[in-house]
Short mmCIF file of C-alpha atoms in Angstrom, two decimals:
data_model
loop_
_atom_site.label_atom_id
_atom_site.label_comp_id
_atom_site.label_asym_id
_atom_site.label_seq_id
_atom_site.Cartn_x
_atom_site.Cartn_y
_atom_site.Cartn_z
CA MET A 138 129.19 85.44 -86.36
CA SER A 139 129.25 83.82 -89.31
CA LEU A 140 132.17 81.15 -90.30
CA PRO A 141 134.92 83.22 -93.31
CA ILE A 142 135.00 81.68 -96.03
CA ARG A 143 138.50 79.89 -97.00
CA MET A 144 140.00 81.09 -99.99
CA ALA A 145 141.26 78.76 -102.91
CA ARG A 146 145.37 78.79 -103.30
CA ARG A 147 146.21 80.71 -106.27
CA ALA A 148 147.90 79.46 -108.92
CA ALA A 149 151.83 78.94 -109.69
CA VAL A 150 151.88 82.35 -111.91
CA LEU A 151 150.41 84.24 -109.46
CA THR A 152 153.02 82.99 -107.07
CA ALA A 153 155.94 83.60 -109.50
CA VAL A 154 155.18 86.95 -110.30
CA VAL A 155 154.88 87.67 -106.21
CA THR A 156 157.86 86.11 -105.73
CA ALA A 157 159.65 88.20 -108.13
CA MET A 158 158.89 91.60 -106.73
CA PHE A 159 162.38 92.29 -105.93
CA THR A 160 161.59 95.69 -103.58
CA THR A 161 161.36 97.11 -99.77
CA THR A 162 158.34 99.36 -100.37
CA VAL A 163 155.37 98.63 -99.56
CA PHE A 164 152.53 100.00 -101.97
CA ILE A 165 148.71 99.83 -103.40
CA THR A 166 148.01 98.62 -107.32
CA ALA A 167 144.70 100.27 -108.43
CA VAL A 168 144.02 98.48 -111.29
CA SER A 169 141.35 100.71 -114.04
CA THR A 170 138.83 99.55 -116.85
CA ALA A 171 139.96 102.50 -118.57
CA SER A 172 143.48 100.47 -118.53
CA VAL A 173 141.92 97.30 -120.12
CA ALA A 174 141.20 97.51 -124.17
CA PRO A 175 137.76 95.92 -124.83
CA PRO A 176 137.79 93.08 -127.32
CA VAL A 177 137.07 94.53 -130.97
CA ALA A 178 133.97 93.53 -132.20
CA ALA A 179 133.72 91.99 -135.78
CA ALA A 180 132.52 93.95 -138.43
CA GLY A 181 128.83 94.93 -138.19
CA ALA A 182 128.93 93.48 -134.47
CA PRO A 183 127.66 96.03 -131.70
CA ALA A 184 130.81 97.57 -129.59
CA LEU A 185 131.00 94.99 -126.32
CA ALA A 186 131.89 96.46 -123.19
CA PRO A 187 135.40 96.09 -121.55
CA THR A 188 135.51 93.58 -118.68
CA VAL A 189 135.62 94.36 -115.12
CA VAL A 190 138.75 94.12 -113.69
CA PRO A 191 139.48 93.85 -109.95
CA ALA A 192 141.03 96.34 -108.36
CA VAL A 193 144.05 94.68 -106.11
CA ALA A 194 145.48 96.28 -103.03
CA SER A 195 148.87 94.75 -103.05
CA ALA A 196 152.14 95.10 -100.25
CA ALA A 197 155.36 93.89 -101.63
CA VAL A 198 157.68 91.59 -100.79
CA SER A 199 160.89 92.18 -100.19
CA ALA A 200 162.81 89.38 -102.22
CA GLU A 201 162.54 85.54 -102.71
CA GLY A 202 162.83 83.55 -99.63
CA SER A 203 163.14 86.48 -97.16
CA GLY A 204 159.44 84.94 -95.33
CA ARG A 205 158.25 88.93 -95.16
CA VAL A 206 154.82 88.43 -94.74
CA ALA A 207 152.61 90.57 -97.20
CA MET A 208 148.96 91.09 -97.34
CA ARG A 209 146.87 92.13 -100.77
CA PHE A 210 143.03 92.52 -100.89
CA GLU A 211 141.27 91.22 -103.96
CA THR A 212 138.11 93.28 -104.24
CA VAL A 213 136.30 94.80 -107.46
CA GLN A 214 136.88 98.03 -108.20
CA THR A 215 133.55 98.72 -108.99
CA TYR A 216 130.21 97.19 -107.38
CA VAL A 217 126.74 97.35 -108.44
CA MET A 218 124.87 97.37 -105.07
CA TYR A 219 121.09 97.14 -106.30
CA SER A 220 118.97 98.55 -109.57
CA ALA A 221 117.40 101.63 -109.36
CA ASP A 222 114.47 100.70 -109.72
CA GLU A 223 114.01 98.37 -106.60
CA GLY A 224 114.40 100.92 -104.24
CA ALA A 225 114.29 100.57 -100.72
CA GLY A 226 112.90 96.87 -101.42
CA ALA A 227 116.64 96.11 -102.00
CA SER A 228 118.56 93.62 -100.41
CA ASN A 229 122.30 92.51 -100.92
CA ASP A 230 124.59 90.76 -98.71
CA ASP A 231 126.75 89.30 -101.11
CA PHE A 232 129.36 92.03 -101.34
CA VAL A 233 132.87 90.74 -100.32
CA VAL A 234 136.28 91.63 -98.81
CA PRO A 235 138.83 88.92 -99.18
CA VAL A 236 142.00 89.16 -98.37
CA TYR A 237 144.75 87.39 -99.42
CA VAL A 238 148.30 86.40 -97.91
CA LEU A 239 150.63 86.40 -100.46
CA PRO A 240 153.35 83.38 -101.16
CA SER A 241 156.67 83.29 -99.60
CA GLU A 242 159.50 80.49 -99.06
CA GLY A 243 159.11 80.13 -95.40
CA GLY A 244 157.31 82.98 -95.05
CA GLU A 245 154.90 83.10 -91.53
CA PRO A 246 150.99 83.68 -91.65
CA ALA A 247 149.93 87.27 -90.91
CA ARG A 248 149.44 87.52 -87.44
CA ASN A 249 145.58 89.27 -85.44
CA VAL A 250 144.66 90.13 -89.08
CA ARG A 251 141.68 92.83 -88.81
CA VAL A 252 140.16 94.64 -91.79
CA VAL A 253 138.35 97.79 -90.78
CA VAL A 254 135.65 99.02 -93.74
CA ASP A 255 134.20 102.15 -93.97
CA ALA A 256 130.52 103.09 -95.62
CA SER A 257 129.98 106.27 -94.49
CA GLY A 258 130.51 107.29 -98.10
CA LEU A 259 127.63 105.12 -98.62
CA ALA A 260 125.16 107.87 -97.64
CA GLY A 261 122.50 109.24 -99.70
CA VAL A 262 122.69 105.40 -101.95
CA ALA A 263 122.65 102.80 -99.87
CA ARG A 264 121.41 102.19 -95.89
CA LEU A 265 123.41 99.54 -93.77
CA GLY A 266 121.29 96.88 -92.38
CA ASP A 267 122.32 94.88 -88.90
CA THR A 268 124.85 92.30 -89.48
CA HIS A 269 126.70 90.00 -87.07
CA THR A 270 129.17 89.26 -89.55
CA CYS A 271 131.83 92.62 -88.17
CA GLU A 272 131.21 94.51 -85.41
CA ALA A 273 129.52 97.79 -86.57
CA GLU A 274 130.12 101.47 -84.78
CA GLY A 275 128.14 103.33 -86.52
CA PRO A 276 129.25 102.90 -90.68
CA VAL A 277 132.09 101.85 -89.96
CA PHE A 278 132.31 97.85 -89.35
CA THR A 279 135.48 96.09 -87.69
CA CYS A 280 136.17 92.26 -89.12
CA VAL A 281 138.26 90.02 -87.32
CA TYR A 282 140.11 87.78 -89.94
CA GLY A 283 142.42 86.28 -87.20
CA ASP A 284 145.46 83.76 -88.18
CA LEU A 285 145.96 83.91 -92.36
CA GLN A 286 148.41 81.39 -93.93
CA ASN A 287 150.92 81.82 -95.74
CA GLY A 288 149.70 81.95 -99.02
CA ASP A 289 145.86 81.70 -98.12
CA GLY A 290 143.09 84.18 -97.84
CA GLU A 291 139.95 84.65 -96.40
CA SER A 292 137.00 86.48 -96.97
CA TYR A 293 133.51 88.36 -95.12
CA SER A 294 130.69 89.96 -96.43
CA PRO A 295 131.05 93.02 -94.03
CA LEU A 296 127.78 94.73 -94.84
CA SER A 297 124.06 94.40 -95.24
CA LEU A 298 123.13 96.62 -98.04
CA ARG A 299 119.50 98.50 -98.11
CA GLY A 300 118.33 99.76 -101.20
CA VAL A 301 117.00 103.83 -101.51
CA ASP A 302 114.25 105.59 -102.84
CA GLY A 303 114.02 107.88 -105.44
CA VAL A 304 118.29 106.95 -106.44
CA GLU A 305 118.70 106.44 -110.39
CA PRO A 306 120.35 104.68 -112.28
CA GLY A 307 124.56 105.74 -111.48
CA ASP A 308 124.29 106.71 -108.35
CA SER A 309 127.37 105.85 -105.86
CA GLY A 310 129.17 105.93 -103.30
CA THR A 311 132.60 104.90 -102.06
CA VAL A 312 133.47 102.25 -99.50
CA THR A 313 137.29 102.22 -98.01
CA TYR A 314 138.98 99.26 -96.35
CA THR A 315 141.98 98.88 -94.42
CA ALA A 316 143.72 95.09 -93.32
CA THR A 317 146.47 95.08 -90.57
CA ALA A 318 148.18 92.32 -89.10
CA ASP A 319 150.58 91.87 -85.95
CA ASN A 320 153.29 91.30 -88.53
CA ALA A 321 152.75 92.26 -92.16
CA PRO A 322 152.45 95.94 -93.66
CA ALA A 323 148.92 97.61 -93.96
CA VAL A 324 146.80 97.96 -97.33
CA THR A 325 143.89 99.95 -97.94
CA GLY A 326 141.65 99.58 -100.67
CA THR A 327 138.71 101.15 -102.01
CA THR A 328 135.49 99.75 -103.74
CA ARG A 329 132.97 102.03 -106.01
CA MET A 330 129.86 101.21 -104.98
CA THR A 331 126.66 102.00 -107.23
CA VAL A 332 123.25 101.68 -108.32
CA GLY A 333 122.96 99.49 -111.42
CA GLY A 334 120.41 99.95 -114.23
CA PRO A 335 116.51 99.10 -114.85
CA SER A 336 115.89 95.29 -113.82
CA LEU A 337 115.18 93.24 -116.76
CA SER A 338 112.80 90.55 -116.96
CA ALA A 339 112.56 87.18 -119.04
CA PRO A 340 109.98 85.04 -119.04
CA GLY A 341 110.01 82.23 -116.68
CA GLN A 342 109.23 78.90 -117.26
CA GLU A 343 109.36 78.30 -121.07
CA GLU A 344 108.03 75.55 -123.18
CA ASN A 345 110.01 71.79 -122.05
CA VAL A 346 111.83 69.99 -124.46
CA SER A 347 111.07 66.32 -124.53
CA GLY A 348 112.68 63.20 -126.16
CA LEU A 349 116.31 64.79 -127.63
CA ALA A 350 118.84 62.52 -128.03
CA PRO A 351 122.20 62.50 -127.79
CA GLY A 352 123.55 64.01 -130.55
CA LYS A 353 120.40 66.21 -130.82
CA SER A 354 120.04 70.08 -131.28
CA ALA A 355 117.64 72.40 -129.90
CA ALA A 356 116.97 76.01 -130.11
CA LEU A 357 115.59 78.53 -127.78
CA THR A 358 114.53 82.21 -128.48
CA ALA A 359 115.49 84.98 -125.65
CA ARG A 360 113.28 87.09 -124.72
CA LEU A 361 113.34 90.48 -122.67
CA ALA A 362 110.81 92.96 -121.04
CA ASN A 363 112.28 96.16 -119.36
CA ASN A 364 109.05 96.09 -117.28
CA THR A 365 110.50 99.15 -115.26
CA ARG A 366 110.50 103.36 -115.26
CA PHE A 367 114.12 102.96 -116.42
CA PRO A 368 115.92 102.95 -120.14
CA ALA A 369 118.62 100.32 -120.33
CA ASN A 370 121.26 103.52 -121.24
CA GLN A 371 125.06 101.13 -121.17
CA GLY A 372 122.87 98.46 -123.42
CA VAL A 373 122.12 95.08 -122.02
CA ALA A 374 123.84 92.07 -121.57
CA LEU A 375 122.57 88.28 -122.22
CA ARG A 376 124.40 85.59 -120.03
CA VAL A 377 123.07 81.62 -121.20
CA ASP A 378 124.01 78.47 -119.06
CA ALA A 379 123.29 74.48 -119.78
CA SER A 380 123.38 72.31 -117.39
CA GLU A 381 125.29 69.40 -117.46
CA GLY A 382 125.46 67.02 -120.44
CA LEU A 383 124.59 69.93 -123.00
CA THR A 384 126.73 72.17 -125.23
CA LEU A 385 125.88 75.39 -126.53
CA THR A 386 127.00 76.37 -130.13
CA ALA A 387 129.28 79.29 -131.19
CA LEU A 388 127.49 80.67 -133.53
CA HIS A 389 127.72 85.22 -132.86
CA SER A 390 130.08 86.82 -133.20
CA ASN A 391 128.79 89.16 -130.06
CA CYS A 392 128.57 86.38 -127.45
CA PHE A 393 131.75 84.93 -125.65
CA TYR A 394 131.64 81.44 -124.63
CA ALA A 395 133.13 79.35 -121.71
CA GLY A 396 135.61 77.32 -123.61
CA SER A 397 135.42 74.84 -126.49
CA ALA A 398 132.07 73.20 -125.37
CA PRO A 399 130.30 75.97 -124.07
CA THR A 400 127.98 74.62 -121.51
CA SER A 401 128.24 79.03 -120.64
CA ALA A 402 127.36 82.22 -122.91
CA TRP A 403 127.55 86.22 -122.76
CA CYS A 404 126.68 88.25 -125.14
CA ALA A 405 125.67 92.19 -125.48
CA PHE A 406 123.58 93.93 -127.16
CA PRO A 407 123.81 97.91 -128.16
CA THR A 408 120.80 98.45 -127.83
CA LYS A 409 119.11 100.42 -124.95
CA ALA A 410 116.17 98.91 -123.73
CA ALA A 411 113.42 100.96 -123.46
CA PRO A 412 110.74 101.89 -120.55
CA GLY A 413 107.93 99.27 -120.89
CA ALA A 414 109.60 97.67 -124.55
CA ALA A 415 109.93 94.12 -124.81
CA TYR A 416 112.46 92.68 -127.50
CA ALA A 417 113.34 89.11 -128.48
CA ALA A 418 116.99 87.78 -130.35
CA ASP A 419 116.59 87.73 -133.79
CA ALA A 420 118.06 84.50 -133.95
CA PRO A 421 117.90 81.43 -131.60
CA LEU A 422 120.30 79.90 -129.40
CA VAL A 423 121.30 76.10 -130.20
CA TYR A 424 122.24 73.60 -127.79
CA THR A 425 123.02 69.81 -128.06
CA VAL A 426 122.95 66.85 -125.98
CA THR A 427 126.44 65.90 -125.79
CA GLY A 428 126.44 63.51 -123.09
CA PRO A 429 125.30 60.14 -123.90
CA ARG A 430 124.28 59.40 -120.15
CA THR A 431 122.19 62.53 -119.83
CA LEU A 432 118.57 61.76 -118.38
CA THR A 433 117.24 66.08 -118.19
CA GLY A 434 118.94 69.28 -118.55
CA GLU A 435 117.89 72.91 -118.33
CA VAL A 436 119.17 75.91 -120.32
CA THR A 437 118.52 79.07 -118.43
CA TYR A 438 119.36 82.80 -119.02
CA THR A 439 119.09 86.54 -117.56
CA TRP A 440 119.20 89.51 -118.58
CA SER A 441 121.32 92.32 -117.11
CA SER A 442 121.00 96.64 -117.48
CA ALA A 443 125.02 96.63 -116.89
CA PRO A 444 126.99 94.69 -119.35
CA SER A 445 130.20 92.90 -117.56
CA ARG A 446 131.67 89.88 -119.70
CA PRO A 447 132.24 87.27 -116.81
CA ALA A 448 135.99 85.81 -116.02
CA GLY A 449 136.38 82.76 -117.38
CA HIS A 450 134.11 83.56 -121.16
CA THR A 451 136.88 83.44 -123.11
CA VAL A 452 135.67 82.29 -126.80
CA ARG A 453 133.97 84.75 -129.36
CA GLY A 454 131.08 82.91 -131.68
CA VAL A 455 132.79 82.80 -135.37
CA GLY A 456 129.00 83.60 -136.88
CA PRO A 457 127.13 87.25 -137.24
CA PRO A 458 126.03 89.13 -134.66
CA LEU A 459 122.67 88.53 -132.52
CA GLY A 460 120.62 91.06 -132.90
CA LEU A 461 117.67 92.12 -131.07
CA VAL A 462 114.01 92.96 -132.19
CA ARG A 463 110.91 94.50 -131.03
CA ALA A 464 108.53 92.02 -129.91
CA PRO A 465 105.08 91.50 -127.47
CA ALA A 466 105.99 91.23 -123.94
CA ARG A 467 103.10 89.06 -123.94
CA GLY A 468 104.43 86.60 -121.09
CA ILE A 469 107.37 87.97 -120.08
CA GLY A 470 107.83 88.74 -116.29
CA GLU A 471 110.03 86.95 -114.51
CA GLY A 472 114.04 87.18 -113.53
CA ARG A 473 115.10 84.48 -115.69
CA GLY A 474 113.93 82.37 -118.76
CA ARG A 475 114.15 78.18 -118.11
CA VAL A 476 113.70 75.92 -120.94
CA ALA A 477 113.52 72.04 -119.29
CA VAL A 478 115.02 69.20 -121.64
CA THR A 479 114.83 65.54 -121.16
CA THR A 480 116.50 63.19 -123.51
CA THR A 481 116.02 59.48 -125.00
CA VAL A 482 117.82 58.05 -122.89
CA GLN A 483 117.48 55.87 -120.20
CA VAL A 484 118.09 53.77 -116.93
CA ASP A 485 117.21 50.42 -117.43
CA TYR A 486 117.00 48.65 -113.32
CA ARG A 487 116.01 45.18 -113.01
CA PRO A 488 115.17 43.22 -109.58
CA VAL A 489 117.64 41.61 -107.38
CA THR A 490 115.92 38.41 -106.01
CA GLU A 491 116.70 35.51 -103.71
CA THR A 492 114.46 32.81 -102.79
CA VAL A 493 113.01 32.40 -99.22
CA ARG A 494 114.97 29.18 -97.63
CA GLY A 495 114.27 27.83 -94.96
CA ARG A 496 112.64 25.48 -91.76
CA VAL A 497 109.30 26.12 -90.61
CA GLY A 498 110.05 28.86 -87.46
CA ASP A 499 113.21 30.27 -88.87
CA THR A 500 113.72 34.08 -89.47
CA VAL A 501 116.09 34.27 -92.52
CA HIS A 502 117.89 37.13 -94.22
CA VAL A 503 116.92 37.44 -98.36
CA ARG A 504 118.52 40.19 -100.08
CA LEU A 505 116.82 42.55 -102.44
CA GLY A 506 116.89 45.35 -104.45
CA LEU A 507 117.44 46.54 -107.60
CA GLU A 508 120.73 46.13 -110.79
CA ASP A 509 121.31 49.44 -111.89
CA LEU A 510 121.77 48.90 -116.16
CA GLY A 511 121.88 52.30 -117.52
CA PRO A 512 122.81 53.55 -119.60
CA GLY A 513 122.09 57.20 -118.10
CA ARG A 514 123.13 58.47 -115.32
CA MET A 515 121.58 60.33 -112.62
CA THR A 516 122.74 63.33 -111.61
CA GLY A 517 120.93 63.99 -107.87
CA ASP A 518 118.02 65.77 -109.50
CA GLU A 519 116.31 63.23 -110.57
CA ASP A 520 114.11 60.89 -109.15
CA PRO A 521 116.46 57.34 -108.62
CA GLY A 522 112.89 55.38 -107.87
CA ARG A 523 111.91 52.63 -105.85
CA PHE A 524 111.55 48.69 -105.85
CA GLU A 525 108.09 47.08 -103.65
CA VAL A 526 108.43 43.81 -102.38
CA VAL A 527 105.27 41.47 -101.57
CA PRO A 528 106.62 38.17 -99.77
CA PRO A 529 105.96 35.69 -100.80
CA GLU A 530 102.61 33.57 -98.64
CA GLY A 531 103.54 31.96 -95.57
CA THR A 532 105.63 34.11 -94.43
CA THR A 533 105.94 37.39 -92.46
CA VAL A 534 108.60 40.01 -92.87
CA THR A 535 110.20 41.15 -89.41
CA SER A 536 112.12 43.88 -90.05
CA VAL A 537 114.27 45.27 -93.32
CA PRO A 538 117.27 46.95 -90.77
CA TYR A 539 119.41 49.71 -92.20
CA ARG A 540 122.82 51.61 -91.07
CA PHE A 541 122.62 55.32 -91.68
CA GLU A 542 126.14 57.79 -90.09
CA GLU A 543 126.44 55.48 -87.63
CA ASP A 544 123.04 55.27 -86.79
CA GLY A 545 120.13 53.03 -87.77
CA GLY A 546 116.96 51.44 -88.13
CA LYS A 547 114.60 49.02 -88.71
CA TRP A 548 112.31 49.97 -91.42
CA ALA A 549 114.16 50.99 -95.04
CA CYS A 550 111.17 50.36 -96.34
CA VAL A 551 107.58 51.60 -96.07
CA ARG A 552 105.68 48.57 -94.86
CA PRO A 553 102.37 47.97 -96.53
CA GLU A 554 98.74 49.41 -94.75
CA LYS A 555 97.34 46.00 -95.18
CA PRO A 556 98.28 42.35 -95.02
CA GLY A 557 99.82 41.11 -98.77
CA GLY A 558 100.61 44.62 -99.70
CA ALA A 559 103.90 45.92 -100.58
CA PHE A 560 106.66 46.50 -98.70
CA VAL A 561 107.89 50.14 -100.53
CA CYS A 562 111.57 50.67 -100.89
CA GLU A 563 112.58 54.64 -102.10
CA ILE A 564 116.29 54.09 -102.80
CA GLY A 565 116.87 58.02 -102.70
CA ARG A 566 116.07 58.19 -98.80
CA ASP A 567 118.55 58.31 -96.30
CA GLN A 568 117.31 54.69 -95.39
CA PHE A 569 119.88 53.38 -98.78
CA TYR A 570 122.59 56.13 -98.44
CA GLU A 571 124.90 52.84 -96.95
CA VAL A 572 123.81 50.97 -99.98
CA ARG A 573 122.86 52.17 -103.09
CA HIS A 574 125.13 52.30 -105.95
CA GLU A 575 124.62 54.04 -108.22
CA GLY A 576 125.85 51.89 -111.78
CA GLY A 577 125.75 49.06 -109.98
CA THR A 578 123.12 46.65 -107.38
CA THR A 579 121.13 48.55 -104.39
CA ALA A 580 120.31 45.70 -102.57
CA ILE A 581 118.96 45.05 -98.58
CA ASP A 582 118.60 42.47 -96.45
CA PHE A 583 115.00 41.74 -95.28
CA HIS A 584 114.60 39.47 -92.38
CA ILE A 585 111.78 37.50 -93.44
CA ARG A 586 110.21 34.59 -90.75
CA ILE A 587 108.55 31.11 -92.01
CA ASP A 588 105.61 30.84 -90.80
CA ARG A 589 104.06 27.95 -92.88
CA GLN A 590 104.37 25.64 -95.84
CA VAL A 591 102.58 27.00 -98.18
CA ALA A 592 103.01 24.91 -101.71
CA GLY A 593 104.24 26.92 -105.01
CA ALA A 594 104.24 29.97 -103.12
CA ARG A 595 106.06 33.12 -104.71
CA GLY A 596 106.34 36.79 -103.22
CA THR A 597 107.27 39.41 -106.25
CA ILE A 598 109.76 42.36 -106.89
CA ARG A 599 109.61 45.14 -109.20
CA THR A 600 111.08 48.27 -109.73
CA VAL A 601 110.28 51.24 -110.95
CA ASN A 602 111.63 54.77 -112.33
CA PRO A 603 110.61 57.29 -114.18
CA TYR A 604 113.38 56.26 -116.83
CA ASP A 605 113.18 52.99 -116.98
CA ARG A 606 111.62 52.51 -120.95
CA THR A 607 112.45 48.72 -120.74
CA PRO A 608 109.43 47.24 -119.04
CA GLY A 609 109.79 43.46 -119.96
CA ASN A 610 112.82 43.26 -116.82
CA ASP A 611 111.20 44.95 -114.58
CA VAL A 612 109.44 42.17 -112.68
CA ALA A 613 110.59 39.19 -110.73
CA VAL A 614 109.90 35.84 -108.22
CA ILE A 615 110.58 35.71 -104.49
CA PRO A 616 109.87 31.75 -104.37
CA LEU A 617 109.30 30.36 -101.19
CA ASP A 618 111.58 27.02 -100.45
CA ALA A 619 109.99 25.85 -96.65
CA SER A 620 110.85 22.85 -94.70
CA PRO A 621 109.18 21.56 -91.49
CA ALA A 622 110.14 22.58 -88.23
CA PRO A 623 112.89 20.42 -86.18
CA PRO A 624 111.35 17.92 -84.15
CA TYR A 625 113.27 20.09 -81.39
CA ARG A 626 110.70 22.53 -82.48
CA TYR A 627 107.31 20.51 -81.25
CA ALA A 628 109.38 19.13 -77.66
CA TRP A 629 107.65 21.64 -76.73
CA THR A 630 104.33 21.37 -77.58
CA TRP A 631 104.48 17.87 -76.55
CA ALA A 632 106.05 18.60 -73.21
CA ALA A 633 103.24 20.99 -72.34
CA GLY A 634 100.49 19.10 -73.18
CA ALA A 635 101.73 16.10 -71.24
CA LEU A 636 101.90 18.64 -68.54
CA ALA A 637 98.07 19.64 -68.98
CA VAL A 638 97.40 16.20 -68.41
CA VAL A 639 99.08 15.17 -65.56
CA LEU A 640 97.21 18.78 -63.85
CA LEU A 641 94.26 17.79 -65.31
CA ALA A 642 94.19 14.03 -63.47
CA ALA A 643 95.89 15.66 -60.49
CA VAL A 644 92.79 18.53 -60.30
CA HIS A 645 90.09 14.68 -60.89
CA LEU A 646 91.59 13.17 -58.72
CA ARG A 647 91.76 15.74 -55.56
CA ARG A 648 88.06 16.59 -56.70
CA ARG A 649 87.27 12.77 -56.12
CA ARG A 650 88.71 12.37 -52.69
CA ARG A 651 87.15 15.58 -51.62
CA ALA A 652 83.80 14.34 -52.47
CA ALA A 653 84.64 10.91 -50.72
CA SER A 654 85.81 12.49 -47.64
CA SER A 655 82.31 14.65 -47.42
#
């Protein structure tokens, strides 16, 4: 069985609302989208679809501080299972049934919570695949949630949904579910499961944008194609997302943006995209590099034939509405559009070096690596680069030990294939996890044996990363300062030589005695 997903605790506002219910009656609340007024469109703008409101099945608490345990579902009222054009090839395992325990002062956990999900209403519009999350008996699934803490909740995905050939957009069925606990009233909820409109396509990878400086903007024209046999009778919606360090400009009144410096936007269009038709936005989407340390980013967009404004998109654009015009379908055939962005920001590395200092025969520890001078910061997707070490003549690197997750090894760096080659140290590897400091110094101990004195011997250390645009400080030397070995290190050699002389003399004397006696 897969583990349940821990749900975040709700905000204090929700707590205040729940604890203000002074009734002992257990009731179910059904929230209808019809009761929510859609946003008012600006003059000349298309009507916007209402926001989908979750359907909440609730059990009220009697009075603040009573400690009575009550539960509720936090499921959606309507759920789109798959697009009609996907037919029997559709697959969806993402429908979740969250159960939440209402917070109460001094309240106990809900004990032995179980949820029974009846999916028999999906006959003809969806098939049920195998699932190991909940115990199945035909179309009825029993999910064991266990004990849920006061004010907390958990979520399972009880259904593995599969498509059906021959369905039409809007075909639907109902799923019902009931939660019980040993010490709480049962609650029941329903969700209308629908077949969605056509899948809409975007161009996939579009031309990349390079050399965009912080504070500078670029534009993207979104395009779509309906490559199915179904029209988008409810209109279409566009979802745009920019990565961290890029900000969208709130230009269009039929678009809603996530915050005042948004990285996400949602736009609704009344256009009923016809089968086989392609369209393009009649104005560009503008984005700006706002992160002073941003190295790279991306802007992506997707289209939907079921306009439904996502949560958090509350800031309406102030300019004229964005429209759609017919356009060639050339190059449109993927699920989303994507533009990769590279900025002018750099990450300047310079080597960290030391002198190999000691006596002949010593193995010394020399700390080598790099210093990250910025100003850019890598987010984890970029290649963090490496440093390369060529040790001085007359020395041998015996190991570059490292630690990783209570374990370790002898070689943090890749050894050269031939003598005199470079040790290559990729700092993004696990071997550098313990010593890597982004925006600081990343260095590791090289264990180097001094084999002999070589006058003026120097090794090199070189730093490399694709965002370093200051090559003048990328190379440094590793000097060798070798002293003669101490006298005691020669004592064994002298002793071994003397012993050899004695043995040879003894052998010679023995041979002479044998010769004399014969």
